Coordinates of C-alpha atoms in Angstrom, one line a residue:
X1 CA -61.8 119.8 -162.5
X2 CA -58.2 119.2 -164.2
X3 CA -58.3 116.6 -167.4
X4 CA -54.6 115.3 -166.4
X5 CA -56.8 113.8 -163.4
X6 CA -58.7 110.5 -163.5
X7 CA -61.1 108.4 -161.6
X8 CA -62.2 105.4 -160.9
X9 CA -63.2 102.6 -159.3
X10 CA -62.3 99.1 -157.7
X11 CA -63.5 96.2 -155.5
X12 CA -61.8 95.5 -151.9
X13 CA -60.9 92.2 -154.7
X14 CA -57.8 95.0 -156.1
X15 CA -55.5 94.1 -153.5
X16 CA -52.1 95.6 -155.2
X17 CA -54.3 99.0 -155.2
X18 CA -56.3 98.5 -151.6
X19 CA -52.5 98.4 -150.6
X20 CA -51.9 102.0 -152.5
X21 CA -55.0 103.4 -151.4
X22 CA -53.8 102.2 -147.4
X23 CA -49.9 104.4 -148.0
X24 CA -52.0 107.4 -148.8
X25 CA -54.9 107.3 -146.4
X26 CA -51.6 107.0 -143.7
X27 CA -49.8 109.9 -145.7
X28 CA -53.0 111.4 -144.8
X29 CA -52.6 110.7 -141.0
X30 CA -55.6 108.0 -141.4
X31 CA -56.4 104.2 -141.9
X32 CA -57.8 101.7 -143.8
X33 CA -61.3 101.0 -142.5
X34 CA -61.0 97.6 -143.2
X35 CA -64.6 96.5 -144.3
X36 CA -64.9 98.7 -147.1
X37 CA -66.3 97.2 -149.7
X38 CA -66.1 99.3 -153.3
X39 CA -63.3 102.8 -154.0
X40 CA -62.8 105.7 -155.4
X41 CA -59.6 106.7 -155.9
X42 CA -58.3 110.0 -158.5
X43 CA -54.6 110.3 -159.2
X44 CA -52.5 113.1 -161.1
X45 CA -50.3 111.9 -163.6
X46 CA -50.4 108.4 -162.2
X47 CA -50.1 110.0 -158.5
X48 CA -52.8 109.1 -156.2
X49 CA -54.5 112.8 -154.3
X50 CA -57.6 111.1 -153.6
X51 CA -59.6 108.2 -152.1
X52 CA -62.2 107.4 -151.0
X53 CA -64.9 104.6 -150.0
X54 CA -68.8 102.5 -149.2
X55 CA -69.0 99.9 -146.5
X56 CA -72.7 99.5 -146.6
X57 CA -74.2 102.2 -147.0
X58 CA -71.9 103.9 -145.6
X59 CA -69.2 106.8 -146.4
X60 CA -65.7 105.8 -145.0
X61 CA -61.7 106.9 -145.7
X62 CA -62.5 110.5 -148.4
X63 CA -59.8 111.7 -148.0
X64 CA -58.0 114.0 -150.6
X65 CA -54.1 115.4 -150.8
X66 CA -53.3 118.5 -148.7
X67 CA -52.3 120.6 -152.2
X68 CA -55.9 119.8 -154.0
X69 CA -57.7 120.7 -150.6
X70 CA -59.4 124.0 -150.7
X71 CA -59.7 123.8 -155.5
X72 CA -63.2 123.0 -154.5
X73 CA -62.1 119.4 -155.5
X74 CA -63.3 117.4 -152.8
X75 CA -66.9 117.9 -153.9
X76 CA -66.0 115.9 -157.6
X77 CA -65.1 113.0 -155.7
X78 CA -67.8 113.3 -153.4
X79 CA -69.5 112.7 -157.0
X80 CA -67.6 109.8 -158.0
X81 CA -68.4 108.3 -154.1
X82 CA -72.4 109.1 -154.3
X83 CA -72.3 108.3 -158.4
X84 CA -70.3 104.3 -157.6
X85 CA -73.0 103.4 -154.8
X86 CA -75.9 105.0 -156.9
X87 CA -74.3 102.7 -159.8
X88 CA -74.8 99.4 -157.0
X89 CA -78.7 101.1 -156.0
X90 CA -77.5 102.1 -152.4
X91 CA -78.8 105.2 -152.5
X92 CA -79.9 106.7 -148.2
X93 CA -76.2 106.8 -147.4
X94 CA -75.0 107.8 -144.2
X95 CA -71.2 109.5 -142.7
X96 CA -69.5 109.6 -139.8
X97 CA -66.8 112.8 -140.0
X98 CA -65.4 115.7 -138.0
X99 CA -68.2 118.7 -137.0
X100 CA -65.8 120.7 -138.7
X101 CA -66.8 119.2 -141.6
X102 CA -70.5 119.9 -141.5
X103 CA -71.2 123.1 -144.1
X104 CA -68.5 120.9 -147.1
X105 CA -71.1 117.7 -146.3
X106 CA -74.0 119.5 -146.5
X107 CA -73.7 121.4 -149.8
X108 CA -73.3 117.4 -150.7
X109 CA -76.7 117.2 -149.8
X110 CA -76.2 115.4 -146.3
X111 CA -78.2 116.3 -143.1
X112 CA -76.3 116.2 -139.6
X113 CA -78.3 113.8 -137.1
X114 CA -76.1 113.6 -134.3
X115 CA -72.6 115.6 -133.1
X116 CA -71.0 113.9 -130.0
X117 CA -68.6 115.8 -127.5
X118 CA -67.3 118.0 -130.9
X119 CA -65.5 115.0 -131.9
X120 CA -67.8 113.0 -134.6
X121 CA -70.4 113.7 -136.0
X122 CA -72.3 111.5 -138.3
X123 CA -75.2 113.1 -141.3
X124 CA -77.4 111.1 -143.5
X125 CA -78.8 112.2 -146.9
X126 CA -82.0 111.2 -146.6
X127 CA -84.8 112.1 -145.3
X128 CA -85.2 108.5 -143.7
X129 CA -84.6 109.9 -139.7
X130 CA -88.0 112.4 -139.9
X131 CA -89.7 109.2 -141.7
X132 CA -88.7 106.8 -139.5
X133 CA -89.4 108.8 -136.5
X134 CA -93.7 109.8 -137.5
X135 CA -94.1 106.3 -137.8
X136 CA -92.0 106.1 -133.9
X137 CA -95.3 107.9 -133.1
X138 CA -97.9 106.0 -134.7
X139 CA -96.8 102.8 -132.4
X140 CA -97.0 105.6 -129.1
X141 CA -98.8 104.0 -125.9
X142 CA -100.4 106.6 -123.3
X143 CA -98.7 105.5 -119.4
X144 CA -96.2 107.2 -116.3
X145 CA -94.0 105.0 -117.2
X146 CA -93.0 104.1 -120.7
X147 CA -89.7 101.6 -120.8
X148 CA -87.9 101.0 -123.5
X149 CA -85.0 98.0 -124.0
X150 CA -82.7 97.2 -127.1
X151 CA -81.3 93.8 -127.3
X152 CA -79.3 91.5 -130.4
X153 CA -80.5 88.3 -129.2
X154 CA -78.2 85.7 -130.8
X155 CA -80.1 84.0 -129.8
X156 CA -82.6 85.2 -127.2
X157 CA -82.0 83.0 -123.9
X158 CA -84.5 83.0 -120.9
X159 CA -81.9 85.5 -119.3
X160 CA -83.4 88.1 -122.1
X161 CA -87.0 86.8 -121.3
X162 CA -86.6 87.2 -117.3
X163 CA -85.1 91.1 -118.6
X164 CA -88.4 92.0 -120.2
X165 CA -90.2 90.1 -117.5
X166 CA -88.9 92.5 -114.6
X167 CA -88.7 95.7 -117.2
X168 CA -92.7 95.3 -117.9
X169 CA -93.5 95.3 -114.6
X170 CA -91.9 98.4 -114.1
X171 CA -93.5 99.6 -117.3
X172 CA -97.0 101.1 -117.9
X173 CA -95.6 100.0 -121.9
X174 CA -92.8 98.3 -122.6
X175 CA -90.8 99.2 -126.6
X176 CA -88.3 96.8 -127.2
X177 CA -85.7 96.9 -129.9
X178 CA -84.4 94.7 -131.6
X179 CA -80.6 95.2 -133.5
X180 CA -81.0 94.9 -137.2
X181 CA -77.3 94.3 -139.1
X182 CA -77.4 91.1 -139.5
X183 CA -73.4 90.6 -137.7
X184 CA -74.9 87.8 -135.8
X185 CA -73.8 84.6 -135.6
X186 CA -78.1 83.9 -135.9
X187 CA -79.9 86.3 -138.7
X188 CA -81.8 89.2 -137.7
X189 CA -85.3 87.4 -139.2
X190 CA -84.4 84.4 -137.2
X191 CA -83.7 86.4 -134.0
X192 CA -86.5 88.6 -133.7
X193 CA -88.4 85.6 -134.8
X194 CA -87.5 83.4 -131.5
X195 CA -87.9 87.6 -129.8
X196 CA -91.1 87.4 -130.5
X197 CA -92.2 84.0 -129.9
X198 CA -90.5 83.7 -126.6
X199 CA -92.7 86.8 -125.5
X200 CA -95.9 86.4 -127.5
X201 CA -97.2 86.3 -123.7
X202 CA -96.4 89.8 -122.4
X203 CA -98.9 92.5 -123.5
X204 CA -97.3 95.1 -122.7
X205 CA -95.1 94.6 -125.0
X206 CA -94.5 96.2 -128.6
X207 CA -91.5 94.4 -130.6
X208 CA -90.3 96.5 -133.1
X209 CA -87.9 96.6 -135.6
X210 CA -84.1 97.9 -135.0
X211 CA -82.7 101.2 -137.4
X212 CA -79.9 102.2 -139.0
X213 CA -80.3 104.9 -135.9
X214 CA -78.6 102.3 -133.4
X215 CA -75.3 102.6 -134.3
X216 CA -73.5 99.3 -134.7
X217 CA -70.0 98.7 -132.7
X218 CA -69.0 97.0 -136.6
X219 CA -69.9 99.9 -138.4
X220 CA -69.2 102.5 -136.2
X221 CA -65.7 104.2 -137.9
X222 CA -62.2 104.3 -136.1
X223 CA -60.3 105.7 -139.3
X224 CA -60.9 109.3 -138.5
X225 CA -60.3 108.7 -134.5
X226 CA -56.4 109.3 -133.4
X227 CA -56.9 108.3 -129.8
X228 CA -58.2 105.3 -129.9
X229 CA -59.0 104.4 -125.6
X230 CA -61.7 106.6 -126.6
X231 CA -63.2 105.0 -129.3
X232 CA -65.2 101.9 -127.4
X233 CA -66.8 105.3 -125.3
X234 CA -67.2 108.4 -128.4
X235 CA -69.8 104.5 -130.2
X236 CA -71.6 104.5 -127.0
X237 CA -72.0 108.3 -126.8
X238 CA -73.2 108.5 -130.0
X239 CA -76.0 105.5 -129.8
X240 CA -77.0 107.0 -126.9
X241 CA -77.3 109.9 -128.0
X242 CA -79.1 109.5 -131.3
X243 CA -81.6 107.6 -128.9
X244 CA -82.3 109.8 -126.3
X245 CA -82.3 112.8 -128.5
X246 CA -84.1 111.9 -131.6
X247 CA -85.8 107.9 -130.9
X248 CA -87.1 108.3 -127.7
X249 CA -89.0 112.2 -128.0
X250 CA -90.8 109.9 -131.0
X251 CA -92.3 107.4 -128.6
X252 CA -92.4 109.2 -125.1
X253 CA -89.7 106.8 -123.5
X254 CA -88.9 107.9 -119.7
X255 CA -87.2 104.7 -119.1
X256 CA -84.7 102.0 -120.6
X257 CA -84.3 99.2 -118.8
X258 CA -81.0 96.8 -119.0
X259 CA -79.4 93.6 -117.2
X260 CA -75.5 94.3 -115.4
X261 CA -73.2 93.0 -117.1
X262 CA -70.2 90.7 -115.0
X263 CA -68.4 89.5 -117.5
X264 CA -68.1 91.9 -120.2
X265 CA -66.1 95.2 -119.8
X266 CA -66.6 96.9 -122.7
X267 CA -70.6 96.4 -121.9
X268 CA -70.3 97.4 -118.6
X269 CA -68.9 100.8 -119.6
X270 CA -71.5 100.7 -122.4
X271 CA -74.2 100.9 -119.3
X272 CA -72.3 102.8 -117.3
X273 CA -72.1 105.9 -120.3
X274 CA -76.1 104.6 -120.2
X275 CA -76.5 106.6 -117.5
X276 CA -75.1 109.7 -118.1
X277 CA -76.0 110.1 -121.1
X278 CA -80.1 109.7 -121.1
X279 CA -79.7 110.5 -117.5
X280 CA -78.1 114.0 -117.4
X281 CA -79.9 116.9 -117.4
X282 CA -79.8 118.5 -121.3
X283 CA -82.1 121.3 -123.3
X284 CA -82.9 119.0 -126.2
X285 CA -84.6 116.3 -124.3
X286 CA -85.8 115.4 -121.2
X287 CA -83.7 112.3 -119.3
X288 CA -84.2 108.7 -119.6
X289 CA -83.7 107.0 -116.8
X290 CA -81.6 104.4 -116.8
X291 CA -82.4 101.3 -114.6
X292 CA -80.0 98.4 -114.1
X293 CA -81.7 95.1 -113.6
X294 CA -79.7 92.2 -111.9
X295 CA -79.5 89.1 -114.4
X296 CA -80.9 85.7 -114.2
X297 CA -78.8 82.8 -113.2
X298 CA -77.8 78.7 -113.4
X299 CA -76.5 77.1 -111.9
X300 CA -74.4 80.6 -110.1
X301 CA -74.2 82.1 -113.7
X302 CA -75.5 85.4 -115.0
X303 CA -77.5 82.8 -118.3
X304 CA -75.9 84.9 -121.0
X305 CA -76.5 84.5 -125.7
X306 CA -72.1 83.3 -126.3
X307 CA -72.4 80.8 -123.4
X308 CA -75.6 79.5 -125.2
X309 CA -73.6 79.5 -128.5
X310 CA -71.3 77.7 -126.9
X311 CA -72.9 74.9 -125.2
X312 CA -75.0 74.6 -128.6
X313 CA -71.6 73.7 -130.2
X314 CA -70.0 71.3 -127.4
X315 CA -73.7 69.7 -128.3
X316 CA -74.9 69.7 -124.4
X317 CA -78.7 69.7 -125.3
X318 CA -80.0 69.2 -121.2
X319 CA -78.3 72.4 -120.0
X320 CA -78.9 74.4 -123.7
X321 CA -83.1 73.1 -122.6
X322 CA -82.4 75.1 -118.9
X323 CA -81.5 78.3 -120.4
X324 CA -84.1 79.4 -123.2
X325 CA -86.8 78.6 -123.5
X326 CA -88.7 75.7 -125.2
X327 CA -89.1 78.5 -128.6
X328 CA -85.3 79.0 -129.5
X329 CA -84.2 75.1 -127.8
X330 CA -86.9 74.3 -130.7
X331 CA -84.9 75.9 -133.3
X332 CA -81.3 75.5 -132.4
X333 CA -82.7 71.6 -132.5
X334 CA -83.6 72.0 -136.0
X335 CA -81.8 74.0 -137.3
X336 CA -78.9 71.0 -136.2

């Protein structure tokens, strides 16, 4: 590498340097991802020529100035970025990019997980997906209808309970995946604990801890997606494609159950994408039938976790007790 090129690392508290990274990214028609914690940048004669970032275990905002592309320089940038992640104990990493970069990131030790609409890819540098699928396959159950639900439960309500009850009735066995990421009002540990307690009497279910393979909207990248109107749809399609092609076959899942969504347009659109992605003919995997279950209501209004949080904030405990199981209510009251 040219000796006049110098690399540096800094975190997101270095506001002036972050602004320079943002300006550089804008110059190559990319955006700064606001969740980056650690940056790597390269300079030549005081001019920034490359950068990259780390958010949790996801590499983001990797960019090289046009005059340095094709020189193998990107590999040096990736090496610096991987070293920065390794210094922080983050060895099992993910990267989102465009399909044209698959071969390059494979050279850097990453393997493709899924590609969506020829617009976005997700790759990892570990064999964790294979391990995850092997672990799931040990929990496989026999039956003609093997159902599934993915839930955040922030927190667990009687609405969630009703969805599980109805899905369990229609299934020989029901697999419930709890979103793992701590980007909610309640921690993953508390959320899964409330789910386990609230469903303890239902026998034909298995509750799974979520994984990095259930894609969160909080970590989904937008910095290289030019059509901002397509972001929610791309997120949904990538997340659902991974579920269909990677997760579901390990458990022989045949159905996915979801509550109707009368309030949130984004969630309702996600449900409609679910029907398309999981239900359409696909040579990679069997189709999965999506069944929408009418949401449980209280006082003519669908029960939601957001209404629980609002009642809790307003200290309306009597009303709160009507829309959450006793186990959730006890937890919430003790938390006050």
